[in-house]
Amino acid sequence: MIAPPPRWVRRVVLAPLVVLLAVLLVPTSIMLALIVGAALTWLLPGRLRVLRLLWMLSFYVIWDAAALVVLFALWVASGFGLAMHRPWVQRAHVAVARAAMAVLFWQVRWTLRLRIEIEVDAGARLPDVPVLVLSRHAGPGDSFILVDVLLGRARRAPAIVLKDTLQWDPAIDVLLSRLPAAFVTPLARRRPGQPGAAETITRISADLGPDGALVLFPEGGNVTPRRRAKRIEVLRARGKDALADRAERMPHVMVPHAGGFLSALDAVAPDAAVLVVAHTGLDRLVTVKDIWRELPMDKTIVLGGTLTRVGDLPADVEGRELWLFEQWERVDTWITARSAGLDAPARPAAPHE
């Protein structure tokens, strides 16, 4: 994907353009959805797909612009950015993120008929310590769903490390630049001295408070047959045939990269916890064609998780890498049970439990 433009272009040109587009869309979006959408839906039949898509795109632009206006007001209230790192300003930005995600998913549930369920043990809750959240990566928007759950239901302040291409979205760019989050430039485009993912994760992990949650996706991208096969080939090339054989028996997930996880463990507070998240419901949505075929999604996204104290993890690097691999085996087992229509446990169960 094309690299984002410089910061001043994103702030002075791109963000105002989104707000202007939203102003134009407010009086015309309903007309656009009803007239143009209806006409196209007649030409391209299929459960009002065009109508839903046009409405969702229009809503997202307006949502993005509204967030930018609120963020600009917060910038002014913080003394034009001078008090941006004060606790009350940070809390205000977390509140804005929580409200914005709630509004976005209210519309997603209504337009795309998407339901989100969380399977947890009765009475379970995240402890008041920093949490490292490790999630599988499959399907569009799973990172948005996870962040919404952390903000809304878990009442956490999530931190996330993202690819810099997401800075094309002005609201995400502005909001996350003011929170304990970071955009990482891929190695091929990284300037000398510019921090990479490991350094960024270390910095954010060290600053996590008791209500913080660092979100990591160890697979590094959505699961595809080609990527999955390549990860297994890498294991065999390194002489890890036993792990490669186990990975071949995990059809739903890819071998996780441990680098970011290990960096976070080295920096996070010793009383922290690790939450491994499994989810299912978006697995078949890989390409644009898949998404179009499934509209409206009319799906139930189910999330399940297991919590482990950092102090209970192996102390050595090799042991921690193996622990992470075993967690992904648990995730795969949980997904298999869900896909087969079985009653999966509230948390992903180990293959041999």
Short mmCIF file of C-alpha atoms in Angstrom, two decimals:
data_model
loop_
_atom_site.label_atom_id
_atom_site.label_comp_id
_atom_site.label_asym_id
_atom_site.label_seq_id
_atom_site.Cartn_x
_atom_site.Cartn_y
_atom_site.Cartn_z
CA MET A 1 0.00 0.00 0.00
CA ILE A 2 1.15 3.57 -0.71
CA ALA A 3 3.02 5.27 2.12
CA PRO A 4 1.10 8.07 3.87
CA PRO A 5 2.01 11.69 3.06
CA PRO A 6 3.98 13.86 5.53
CA ARG A 7 2.35 14.87 8.80
CA TRP A 8 1.67 18.47 7.73
CA VAL A 9 -0.14 17.27 4.59
CA ARG A 10 -2.29 14.88 6.65
CA ARG A 11 -3.22 17.63 9.11
CA VAL A 12 -3.58 20.66 6.81
CA VAL A 13 -4.93 18.99 3.65
CA LEU A 14 -6.27 15.49 4.23
CA ALA A 15 -8.17 16.05 7.50
CA PRO A 16 -9.99 19.23 6.32
CA LEU A 17 -10.92 17.45 3.07
CA VAL A 18 -12.60 14.68 5.04
CA VAL A 19 -14.56 17.22 7.11
CA LEU A 20 -15.61 19.07 3.94
CA LEU A 21 -16.68 15.81 2.31
CA ALA A 22 -18.75 14.97 5.38
CA VAL A 23 -20.46 18.36 5.26
CA LEU A 24 -21.44 17.66 1.67
CA LEU A 25 -22.58 14.14 2.52
CA VAL A 26 -24.84 15.06 5.45
CA PRO A 27 -27.66 16.50 3.28
CA THR A 28 -27.08 14.11 0.40
CA SER A 29 -26.27 10.75 2.01
CA ILE A 30 -29.91 9.71 2.49
CA MET A 31 -30.74 10.72 -1.08
CA LEU A 32 -27.64 8.92 -2.33
CA ALA A 33 -28.55 5.76 -0.46
CA LEU A 34 -32.19 5.75 -1.48
CA ILE A 35 -31.96 6.81 -5.12
CA VAL A 36 -28.54 5.78 -6.43
CA GLY A 37 -28.34 2.78 -4.14
CA ALA A 38 -31.78 1.55 -5.07
CA ALA A 39 -31.03 1.90 -8.78
CA LEU A 40 -27.74 0.03 -8.53
CA THR A 41 -29.29 -2.65 -6.35
CA TRP A 42 -31.91 -3.21 -9.04
CA LEU A 43 -29.14 -3.66 -11.60
CA LEU A 44 -27.01 -5.75 -9.23
CA PRO A 45 -29.50 -7.73 -7.14
CA GLY A 46 -28.42 -9.34 -3.88
CA ARG A 47 -29.90 -8.38 -0.50
CA LEU A 48 -29.50 -4.61 -1.04
CA ARG A 49 -25.72 -4.94 -1.06
CA VAL A 50 -25.03 -1.70 -2.93
CA LEU A 51 -27.44 0.22 -0.73
CA ARG A 52 -25.83 -1.09 2.46
CA LEU A 53 -22.32 -0.45 1.18
CA LEU A 54 -23.08 3.13 0.07
CA TRP A 55 -24.74 3.89 3.38
CA MET A 56 -21.85 2.40 5.41
CA LEU A 57 -19.24 4.33 3.41
CA SER A 58 -21.16 7.59 3.82
CA PHE A 59 -21.61 6.97 7.52
CA TYR A 60 -17.91 6.22 7.98
CA VAL A 61 -16.87 9.50 6.33
CA ILE A 62 -19.27 11.45 8.57
CA TRP A 63 -18.08 9.47 11.62
CA ASP A 64 -14.45 10.21 10.74
CA ALA A 65 -15.17 13.91 10.32
CA ALA A 66 -17.12 14.16 13.58
CA ALA A 67 -14.21 12.56 15.43
CA LEU A 68 -11.82 15.07 13.85
CA VAL A 69 -13.96 18.00 15.01
CA VAL A 70 -14.04 16.66 18.59
CA LEU A 71 -10.28 16.02 18.51
CA PHE A 72 -9.66 19.56 17.28
CA ALA A 73 -11.74 20.89 20.18
CA LEU A 74 -9.66 18.80 22.61
CA TRP A 75 -6.48 20.18 21.07
CA VAL A 76 -7.71 23.73 21.67
CA ALA A 77 -8.84 22.86 25.22
CA SER A 78 -5.41 21.42 25.98
CA GLY A 79 -3.80 24.79 25.32
CA PHE A 80 -3.27 24.12 21.61
CA GLY A 81 -1.50 20.89 22.45
CA LEU A 82 0.71 22.17 25.30
CA ALA A 83 -1.10 20.04 27.91
CA MET A 84 -1.67 17.08 25.60
CA HIS A 85 0.08 14.60 27.92
CA ARG A 86 -1.70 15.70 31.09
CA PRO A 87 -3.73 12.87 32.67
CA TRP A 88 -7.09 14.62 32.20
CA VAL A 89 -6.41 15.16 28.50
CA GLN A 90 -5.39 11.52 28.05
CA ARG A 91 -8.56 10.38 29.85
CA ALA A 92 -10.62 12.64 27.60
CA HIS A 93 -9.10 11.06 24.50
CA VAL A 94 -9.81 7.55 25.79
CA ALA A 95 -13.41 8.63 26.42
CA VAL A 96 -13.65 9.98 22.87
CA ALA A 97 -12.27 6.71 21.49
CA ARG A 98 -14.77 4.72 23.58
CA ALA A 99 -17.74 6.79 22.40
CA ALA A 100 -16.57 6.80 18.77
CA MET A 101 -16.21 3.01 18.67
CA ALA A 102 -19.59 2.55 20.34
CA VAL A 103 -21.27 4.72 17.69
CA LEU A 104 -19.42 2.98 14.84
CA PHE A 105 -20.40 -0.51 15.98
CA TRP A 106 -23.97 0.56 16.66
CA GLN A 107 -24.17 1.34 12.95
CA VAL A 108 -22.25 -1.77 11.92
CA ARG A 109 -24.66 -3.98 13.86
CA TRP A 110 -27.66 -2.28 12.28
CA THR A 111 -26.43 -2.03 8.68
CA LEU A 112 -24.42 -5.25 8.33
CA ARG A 113 -26.43 -7.32 10.85
CA LEU A 114 -23.33 -8.15 12.82
CA ARG A 115 -23.52 -9.54 16.34
CA ILE A 116 -20.63 -9.82 18.79
CA GLU A 117 -20.60 -12.35 21.62
CA ILE A 118 -17.94 -12.87 24.26
CA GLU A 119 -17.45 -16.22 25.93
CA VAL A 120 -15.86 -15.86 29.35
CA ASP A 121 -15.89 -17.85 32.56
CA ALA A 122 -18.67 -16.81 34.93
CA GLY A 123 -17.51 -13.91 37.08
CA ALA A 124 -14.21 -13.59 35.29
CA ARG A 125 -12.72 -10.13 34.85
CA LEU A 126 -9.38 -8.68 33.86
CA PRO A 127 -7.21 -7.88 36.89
CA ASP A 128 -6.17 -4.28 37.59
CA VAL A 129 -2.74 -4.78 36.05
CA PRO A 130 -1.27 -4.10 32.60
CA VAL A 131 -2.44 -6.68 30.06
CA LEU A 132 -0.78 -7.87 26.87
CA VAL A 133 -3.54 -8.91 24.46
CA LEU A 134 -2.47 -11.44 21.83
CA SER A 135 -5.09 -11.99 19.14
CA ARG A 136 -5.37 -14.00 15.98
CA HIS A 137 -5.73 -11.96 12.80
CA ALA A 138 -8.46 -13.13 10.45
CA GLY A 139 -11.04 -11.18 8.53
CA PRO A 140 -11.69 -7.46 8.00
CA GLY A 141 -12.11 -5.23 11.01
CA ASP A 142 -11.12 -7.74 13.69
CA SER A 143 -8.74 -5.19 15.22
CA PHE A 144 -11.62 -2.67 15.43
CA ILE A 145 -13.83 -5.28 17.11
CA LEU A 146 -11.16 -6.12 19.67
CA VAL A 147 -10.43 -2.47 20.49
CA ASP A 148 -14.16 -1.78 20.86
CA VAL A 149 -14.52 -4.66 23.33
CA LEU A 150 -11.50 -3.52 25.33
CA LEU A 151 -12.74 0.07 25.48
CA GLY A 152 -16.40 -0.65 26.13
CA ARG A 153 -16.83 -3.90 28.02
CA ALA A 154 -13.40 -4.24 29.65
CA ARG A 155 -13.08 -0.47 30.33
CA ARG A 156 -9.44 -0.61 29.25
CA ALA A 157 -7.26 1.99 27.57
CA PRO A 158 -5.90 -0.01 24.63
CA ALA A 159 -2.54 0.68 23.05
CA ILE A 160 -1.85 -0.70 19.62
CA VAL A 161 1.05 -0.82 17.16
CA LEU A 162 -0.14 -0.34 13.59
CA LYS A 163 1.26 -0.15 10.10
CA ASP A 164 1.85 3.45 9.02
CA THR A 165 -0.49 3.05 6.03
CA LEU A 166 -3.43 3.44 8.45
CA GLN A 167 -2.39 7.08 8.79
CA TRP A 168 -4.33 7.66 5.58
CA ASP A 169 -7.39 7.66 7.87
CA PRO A 170 -7.29 11.15 9.47
CA ALA A 171 -9.27 10.32 12.62
CA ILE A 172 -7.23 7.21 13.40
CA ASP A 173 -4.05 9.12 12.63
CA VAL A 174 -4.84 12.04 14.95
CA LEU A 175 -6.36 10.04 17.80
CA LEU A 176 -3.68 7.37 18.05
CA SER A 177 -0.88 9.92 17.76
CA ARG A 178 -2.14 11.32 21.10
CA LEU A 179 -2.55 7.97 22.89
CA PRO A 180 0.00 5.30 23.89
CA ALA A 181 -0.02 3.83 20.39
CA ALA A 182 2.34 4.00 17.45
CA PHE A 183 2.55 3.64 13.68
CA VAL A 184 5.46 1.57 12.41
CA THR A 185 7.03 2.02 9.00
CA PRO A 186 7.92 -1.24 7.18
CA LEU A 187 11.63 -1.99 6.99
CA ALA A 188 11.75 -1.37 3.23
CA ARG A 189 10.67 2.27 3.76
CA ARG A 190 12.18 2.92 7.17
CA ARG A 191 14.63 5.79 7.44
CA PRO A 192 17.95 5.31 9.28
CA GLY A 193 17.38 5.71 12.99
CA GLN A 194 13.61 5.41 12.72
CA PRO A 195 12.33 2.96 15.41
CA GLY A 196 11.00 -0.39 14.32
CA ALA A 197 8.26 -2.55 15.80
CA ALA A 198 10.39 -4.10 18.56
CA GLU A 199 11.65 -0.75 19.88
CA THR A 200 8.15 0.74 19.69
CA ILE A 201 6.55 -2.19 21.53
CA THR A 202 9.21 -1.99 24.24
CA ARG A 203 8.54 1.72 24.79
CA ILE A 204 4.77 1.34 24.97
CA SER A 205 4.90 -1.76 27.19
CA ALA A 206 7.09 -0.01 29.75
CA ASP A 207 4.52 2.80 30.07
CA LEU A 208 1.39 0.63 30.41
CA GLY A 209 -0.67 1.54 33.45
CA PRO A 210 -2.95 -0.76 35.48
CA ASP A 211 -5.83 -0.08 33.07
CA GLY A 212 -3.69 -0.40 29.93
CA ALA A 213 -3.90 -3.15 27.31
CA LEU A 214 -1.30 -3.52 24.57
CA VAL A 215 -2.84 -5.24 21.54
CA LEU A 216 -0.56 -7.44 19.43
CA PHE A 217 -1.29 -9.67 16.44
CA PRO A 218 1.54 -12.24 16.43
CA GLU A 219 0.51 -13.65 13.04
CA GLY A 220 1.26 -10.26 11.48
CA GLY A 221 -1.59 -10.38 8.97
CA ASN A 222 -4.76 -12.17 7.94
CA VAL A 223 -4.43 -15.91 7.54
CA THR A 224 -4.11 -17.07 3.92
CA PRO A 225 -3.11 -20.52 2.62
CA ARG A 226 0.04 -19.08 1.03
CA ARG A 227 1.21 -17.29 4.18
CA ARG A 228 0.41 -20.29 6.33
CA ALA A 229 2.40 -22.63 4.09
CA LYS A 230 5.35 -20.23 4.04
CA ARG A 231 5.49 -20.11 7.86
CA ILE A 232 5.59 -23.90 7.98
CA GLU A 233 8.38 -23.95 5.37
CA VAL A 234 10.40 -21.54 7.52
CA LEU A 235 10.10 -23.89 10.49
CA ARG A 236 11.37 -26.81 8.41
CA ALA A 237 14.22 -24.71 7.03
CA ARG A 238 15.28 -24.03 10.63
CA GLY A 239 15.27 -27.73 11.43
CA LYS A 240 12.12 -27.54 13.57
CA ASP A 241 10.30 -30.40 11.87
CA ALA A 242 8.33 -31.39 14.98
CA LEU A 243 6.85 -27.89 15.29
CA ALA A 244 6.21 -27.81 11.52
CA ASP A 245 4.24 -31.05 11.79
CA ARG A 246 2.18 -29.56 14.63
CA ALA A 247 1.63 -26.38 12.60
CA GLU A 248 0.28 -28.41 9.69
CA ARG A 249 -2.40 -29.72 12.05
CA MET A 250 -3.55 -26.15 12.76
CA PRO A 251 -5.70 -25.28 9.71
CA HIS A 252 -7.21 -22.07 11.07
CA VAL A 253 -4.13 -20.14 12.21
CA MET A 254 -0.57 -19.32 11.17
CA VAL A 255 2.62 -19.88 13.13
CA PRO A 256 2.92 -16.75 15.33
CA HIS A 257 5.93 -14.44 15.30
CA ALA A 258 7.29 -14.17 18.84
CA GLY A 259 9.45 -11.04 18.45
CA GLY A 260 6.92 -8.42 19.49
CA PHE A 261 5.62 -10.60 22.30
CA LEU A 262 9.11 -11.15 23.72
CA SER A 263 9.88 -7.42 23.51
CA ALA A 264 6.70 -6.63 25.42
CA LEU A 265 7.43 -9.23 28.12
CA ASP A 266 10.89 -7.78 28.71
CA ALA A 267 9.49 -4.29 29.29
CA VAL A 268 6.09 -4.74 30.92
CA ALA A 269 5.57 -4.63 34.68
CA PRO A 270 6.24 -8.00 36.39
CA ASP A 271 2.66 -8.21 37.73
CA ALA A 272 1.18 -7.95 34.22
CA ALA A 273 -1.00 -10.58 32.56
CA VAL A 274 -1.29 -12.01 29.04
CA LEU A 275 -4.70 -12.43 27.43
CA VAL A 276 -4.81 -14.73 24.38
CA VAL A 277 -7.89 -14.01 22.26
CA ALA A 278 -9.52 -16.36 19.79
CA HIS A 279 -12.38 -15.29 17.55
CA THR A 280 -14.41 -16.75 14.76
CA GLY A 281 -17.04 -15.46 12.35
CA LEU A 282 -14.93 -13.48 9.89
CA ASP A 283 -12.72 -16.34 8.73
CA ARG A 284 -14.15 -16.61 5.22
CA LEU A 285 -13.77 -12.89 4.50
CA VAL A 286 -10.33 -12.63 2.93
CA THR A 287 -10.77 -10.87 -0.41
CA VAL A 288 -13.01 -8.02 -1.57
CA LYS A 289 -15.02 -10.61 -3.50
CA ASP A 290 -15.59 -12.57 -0.27
CA ILE A 291 -16.84 -9.46 1.53
CA TRP A 292 -19.18 -8.55 -1.33
CA ARG A 293 -20.58 -12.09 -1.43
CA GLU A 294 -21.35 -12.07 2.30
CA LEU A 295 -23.08 -8.66 2.46
CA PRO A 296 -25.04 -8.18 4.58
CA MET A 297 -22.79 -10.21 6.83
CA ASP A 298 -25.59 -11.40 9.13
CA LYS A 299 -22.94 -13.00 11.28
CA THR A 300 -22.17 -13.61 14.91
CA ILE A 301 -18.58 -12.87 15.91
CA VAL A 302 -17.59 -14.91 18.95
CA LEU A 303 -14.56 -14.04 21.07
CA GLY A 304 -13.03 -16.29 23.70
CA GLY A 305 -9.89 -15.87 25.74
CA THR A 306 -7.54 -17.27 28.34
CA LEU A 307 -5.59 -15.24 30.89
CA THR A 308 -2.11 -16.03 32.22
CA ARG A 309 0.04 -14.08 34.65
CA VAL A 310 3.44 -13.07 33.29
CA GLY A 311 5.01 -14.59 36.38
CA ASP A 312 3.61 -17.99 35.38
CA LEU A 313 5.29 -17.94 31.95
CA PRO A 314 8.61 -19.66 31.23
CA ALA A 315 11.58 -17.46 32.10
CA ASP A 316 13.71 -18.31 29.06
CA VAL A 317 13.22 -17.12 25.48
CA GLU A 318 12.85 -20.59 23.97
CA GLY A 319 10.28 -21.54 26.58
CA ARG A 320 8.26 -18.39 25.93
CA GLU A 321 8.33 -18.98 22.17
CA LEU A 322 7.06 -22.53 22.70
CA TRP A 323 4.37 -21.24 25.09
CA LEU A 324 3.13 -18.81 22.43
CA PHE A 325 3.05 -21.62 19.85
CA GLU A 326 1.01 -23.77 22.25
CA GLN A 327 -1.46 -20.93 22.77
CA TRP A 328 -2.05 -20.84 19.03
CA GLU A 329 -2.71 -24.58 19.12
CA ARG A 330 -5.36 -23.87 21.74
CA VAL A 331 -6.84 -21.12 19.57
CA ASP A 332 -7.02 -23.49 16.59
CA THR A 333 -8.73 -26.16 18.70
CA TRP A 334 -11.28 -23.61 19.92
CA ILE A 335 -12.02 -22.44 16.37
CA THR A 336 -12.41 -26.04 15.18
CA ALA A 337 -14.99 -26.67 17.90
CA ARG A 338 -16.89 -23.49 17.01
CA SER A 339 -16.80 -24.25 13.26
CA ALA A 340 -18.17 -27.74 13.90
CA GLY A 341 -21.06 -26.31 15.88
CA LEU A 342 -19.84 -27.87 19.12
CA ASP A 343 -20.03 -26.24 22.51
CA ALA A 344 -16.58 -24.75 22.75
CA PRO A 345 -15.27 -23.94 26.22
CA ALA A 346 -15.38 -20.34 27.45
CA ARG A 347 -11.65 -20.14 26.93
CA PRO A 348 -9.59 -21.83 24.22
CA ALA A 349 -8.71 -25.27 25.55
CA ALA A 350 -5.34 -26.94 25.14
CA PRO A 351 -5.29 -29.73 22.55
CA HIS A 352 -4.62 -32.39 25.17
CA GLU A 353 -6.90 -31.06 27.94
#
